[in-house]
mmCIF file of C-alpha atoms in Angstrom:
data_model
loop_
_atom_site.group_PDB
_atom_site.id
_atom_site.type_symbol
_atom_site.label_atom_id
_atom_site.label_comp_id
_atom_site.label_asym_id
_atom_site.label_seq_id
_atom_site.Cartn_x
_atom_site.Cartn_y
_atom_site.Cartn_z
ATOM 1 C CA MET A 1 17.872 -3.012 2.227
ATOM 2 C CA ALA A 2 18.245 -5.614 -0.501
ATOM 3 C CA LYS A 3 17.944 -5.001 -4.220
ATOM 4 C CA PHE A 4 15.869 -7.419 -6.287
ATOM 5 C CA LEU A 5 15.501 -7.903 -10.003
ATOM 6 C CA ILE A 6 12.067 -8.884 -11.227
ATOM 7 C CA VAL A 7 12.525 -10.696 -14.537
ATOM 8 C CA GLU A 8 9.275 -10.821 -16.439
ATOM 9 C CA ALA A 9 8.254 -12.722 -19.543
ATOM 10 C CA ARG A 10 5.812 -10.110 -20.786
ATOM 11 C CA PHE A 11 2.964 -11.527 -22.806
ATOM 12 C CA TYR A 12 -0.275 -10.914 -20.903
ATOM 13 C CA ASP A 13 0.180 -7.266 -19.912
ATOM 14 C CA HIS A 14 -2.685 -6.990 -17.422
ATOM 15 C CA LEU A 15 -1.693 -10.220 -15.647
ATOM 16 C CA ASN A 16 1.997 -9.333 -15.528
ATOM 17 C CA ASP A 17 1.186 -5.904 -14.149
ATOM 18 C CA MET A 18 -0.742 -7.510 -11.285
ATOM 19 C CA LEU A 19 2.031 -10.021 -10.564
ATOM 20 C CA ILE A 20 4.647 -7.261 -10.547
ATOM 21 C CA ASP A 21 2.474 -5.068 -8.308
ATOM 22 C CA GLY A 22 2.127 -7.933 -5.826
ATOM 23 C CA ALA A 23 5.867 -8.582 -5.840
ATOM 24 C CA ARG A 24 6.758 -4.903 -5.459
ATOM 25 C CA GLU A 25 4.299 -4.456 -2.588
ATOM 26 C CA ALA A 26 5.705 -7.471 -0.724
ATOM 27 C CA LEU A 27 9.276 -6.229 -1.163
ATOM 28 C CA ALA A 28 8.440 -2.637 -0.212
ATOM 29 C CA ALA A 29 6.662 -3.841 2.933
ATOM 30 C CA GLU A 30 10.004 -5.311 4.045
ATOM 31 C CA GLY A 31 11.995 -2.215 3.002
ATOM 32 C CA HIS A 32 13.493 -3.583 -0.209
ATOM 33 C CA GLU A 33 13.592 -2.226 -3.746
ATOM 34 C CA ALA A 34 13.207 -3.801 -7.166
ATOM 35 C CA GLU A 35 13.912 -3.195 -10.812
ATOM 36 C CA VAL A 36 12.065 -4.878 -13.672
ATOM 37 C CA LEU A 37 13.708 -6.507 -16.676
ATOM 38 C CA THR A 38 11.555 -7.751 -19.548
ATOM 39 C CA VAL A 39 12.499 -10.779 -21.655
ATOM 40 C CA PRO A 40 10.690 -12.288 -24.653
ATOM 41 C CA GLY A 41 9.259 -15.373 -22.945
ATOM 42 C CA ALA A 42 9.313 -17.708 -19.955
ATOM 43 C CA LEU A 43 12.133 -19.791 -21.457
ATOM 44 C CA GLU A 44 14.402 -16.740 -21.386
ATOM 45 C CA VAL A 45 13.801 -15.927 -17.711
ATOM 46 C CA PRO A 46 16.387 -18.347 -16.219
ATOM 47 C CA GLY A 47 19.070 -17.222 -18.668
ATOM 48 C CA ALA A 48 18.446 -13.562 -17.899
ATOM 49 C CA ILE A 49 18.646 -14.275 -14.166
ATOM 50 C CA ALA A 50 21.924 -16.148 -14.656
ATOM 51 C CA MET A 51 23.377 -13.166 -16.548
ATOM 52 C CA ALA A 52 22.180 -10.746 -13.871
ATOM 53 C CA VAL A 53 23.688 -12.900 -11.096
ATOM 54 C CA ASP A 54 27.072 -12.560 -12.763
ATOM 55 C CA SER A 55 26.718 -8.771 -12.682
ATOM 56 C CA GLY A 56 26.671 -8.778 -8.872
ATOM 57 C CA GLN A 57 24.120 -5.934 -8.839
ATOM 58 C CA TYR A 58 21.260 -7.815 -7.166
ATOM 59 C CA ASP A 59 20.667 -9.689 -3.938
ATOM 60 C CA GLY A 60 17.704 -11.717 -5.176
ATOM 61 C CA PHE A 61 15.398 -12.358 -8.089
ATOM 62 C CA ILE A 62 11.727 -12.840 -8.858
ATOM 63 C CA ALA A 63 10.584 -14.640 -11.997
ATOM 64 C CA ILE A 64 7.261 -13.386 -13.374
ATOM 65 C CA GLY A 65 5.200 -14.597 -16.298
ATOM 66 C CA VAL A 66 2.075 -16.422 -17.379
ATOM 67 C CA VAL A 67 1.946 -19.604 -19.439
ATOM 68 C CA ILE A 68 -1.567 -20.665 -20.428
ATOM 69 C CA ARG A 69 -2.200 -24.130 -21.852
ATOM 70 C CA GLY A 70 -2.960 -24.107 -25.552
ATOM 71 C CA GLU A 71 -3.704 -26.802 -28.082
ATOM 72 C CA THR A 72 -0.148 -28.094 -28.491
ATOM 73 C CA PHE A 73 2.617 -29.690 -26.436
ATOM 74 C CA HIS A 74 4.440 -26.332 -26.324
ATOM 75 C CA PHE A 75 2.824 -25.534 -22.946
ATOM 76 C CA GLU A 76 4.525 -28.506 -21.286
ATOM 77 C CA ILE A 77 7.915 -27.557 -22.697
ATOM 78 C CA VAL A 78 7.690 -23.904 -21.671
ATOM 79 C CA ALA A 79 6.234 -24.619 -18.230
ATOM 80 C CA GLY A 80 8.631 -27.462 -17.431
ATOM 81 C CA GLU A 81 11.828 -26.032 -18.838
ATOM 82 C CA SER A 82 11.402 -22.561 -17.360
ATOM 83 C CA ALA A 83 10.734 -24.115 -13.937
ATOM 84 C CA ARG A 84 13.708 -26.473 -14.355
ATOM 85 C CA GLY A 85 16.006 -23.582 -15.234
ATOM 86 C CA ILE A 86 14.862 -21.552 -12.244
ATOM 87 C CA MET A 87 15.234 -24.558 -9.937
ATOM 88 C CA ALA A 88 18.766 -25.204 -11.207
ATOM 89 C CA LEU A 89 19.736 -21.634 -10.330
ATOM 90 C CA THR A 90 18.088 -21.936 -6.929
ATOM 91 C CA MET A 91 20.040 -25.144 -6.280
ATOM 92 C CA ASP A 92 23.188 -23.102 -6.935
ATOM 93 C CA GLY A 93 22.223 -20.916 -3.975
ATOM 94 C CA ILE A 94 20.598 -18.010 -5.793
ATOM 95 C CA ALA A 95 17.607 -16.441 -4.036
ATOM 96 C CA ILE A 96 14.790 -16.709 -6.589
ATOM 97 C CA GLY A 97 11.042 -16.652 -6.135
ATOM 98 C CA ASN A 98 9.198 -18.330 -8.992
ATOM 99 C CA GLY A 99 6.090 -16.374 -9.918
ATOM 100 C CA ILE A 100 5.621 -17.836 -13.385
ATOM 101 C CA LEU A 101 2.023 -18.982 -13.517
ATOM 102 C CA THR A 102 1.285 -22.180 -15.430
ATOM 103 C CA VAL A 103 -2.476 -22.401 -15.798
ATOM 104 C CA GLU A 104 -5.243 -23.893 -17.881
ATOM 105 C CA ASN A 105 -7.069 -20.671 -18.754
ATOM 106 C CA ASP A 106 -7.369 -16.902 -18.340
ATOM 107 C CA GLU A 107 -9.689 -17.193 -15.355
ATOM 108 C CA GLN A 108 -7.169 -19.239 -13.351
ATOM 109 C CA ALA A 109 -4.430 -16.780 -14.272
ATOM 110 C CA LEU A 110 -6.484 -13.771 -13.164
ATOM 111 C CA VAL A 111 -7.263 -15.231 -9.730
ATOM 112 C CA ARG A 112 -3.606 -16.119 -9.160
ATOM 113 C CA ALA A 113 -2.170 -12.841 -10.461
ATOM 114 C CA ASP A 114 -4.518 -10.480 -8.629
ATOM 115 C CA PRO A 115 -2.896 -9.119 -5.434
ATOM 116 C CA LYS A 116 -6.358 -9.041 -3.842
ATOM 117 C CA GLN A 117 -6.894 -12.748 -4.500
ATOM 118 C CA LYS A 118 -4.112 -15.378 -4.570
ATOM 119 C CA ASN A 119 -1.301 -12.818 -5.063
ATOM 120 C CA LYS A 120 1.264 -15.185 -6.573
ATOM 121 C CA GLY A 121 3.566 -12.241 -7.347
ATOM 122 C CA GLY A 122 3.644 -11.385 -3.657
ATOM 123 C CA GLU A 123 4.203 -15.040 -2.766
ATOM 124 C CA ALA A 124 7.135 -15.219 -5.178
ATOM 125 C CA ALA A 125 8.667 -12.146 -3.522
ATOM 126 C CA GLN A 126 8.196 -13.741 -0.090
ATOM 127 C CA ALA A 127 9.920 -16.904 -1.336
ATOM 128 C CA ALA A 128 12.866 -14.871 -2.644
ATOM 129 C CA LEU A 129 13.104 -13.043 0.687
ATOM 130 C CA ALA A 130 13.084 -16.342 2.584
ATOM 131 C CA LEU A 131 15.881 -17.728 0.423
ATOM 132 C CA LEU A 132 17.889 -14.527 0.801
ATOM 133 C CA ASP A 133 17.549 -14.918 4.570
ATOM 134 C CA LEU A 134 18.829 -18.505 4.291
ATOM 135 C CA GLN A 135 21.806 -17.314 2.230
ATOM 136 C CA GLY A 136 22.787 -15.053 5.104
ATOM 137 C CA ARG A 137 22.195 -17.762 7.668
ATOM 138 C CA PHE A 138 24.392 -20.304 5.914
ATOM 139 C CA ALA A 139 27.058 -17.917 4.573
ATOM 140 C CA ARG A 140 30.600 -18.885 5.472
#
């Protein structure tokens, strides 16, 4: 059994709850457990994961959040930089599934967050599990 940390940028409660439910269900189906850590926003997710990696308490991570396009350039910065930070950690060999939604509107977010529809939280958990498997395969 592996232990995962779900790091969520909590802003849209109902959407985050669905993403977390999808991730937890996917992990539980494989016999794994998860804790949830809440950070202020999507930009803080990679930093929190990096700190948690150093603790040695977790085998893998799932990033959760929702970034909806607004009227300013801020969307591009948050979406791009949070993804870049997560990718940098993944390139360092950390098993992370990225479930931060970057969407145009609430409707797109709802379809993607809902475990009965696109289930992006569950997909992020599956990605983290796949990377954890690769860690074991390539461990020296």
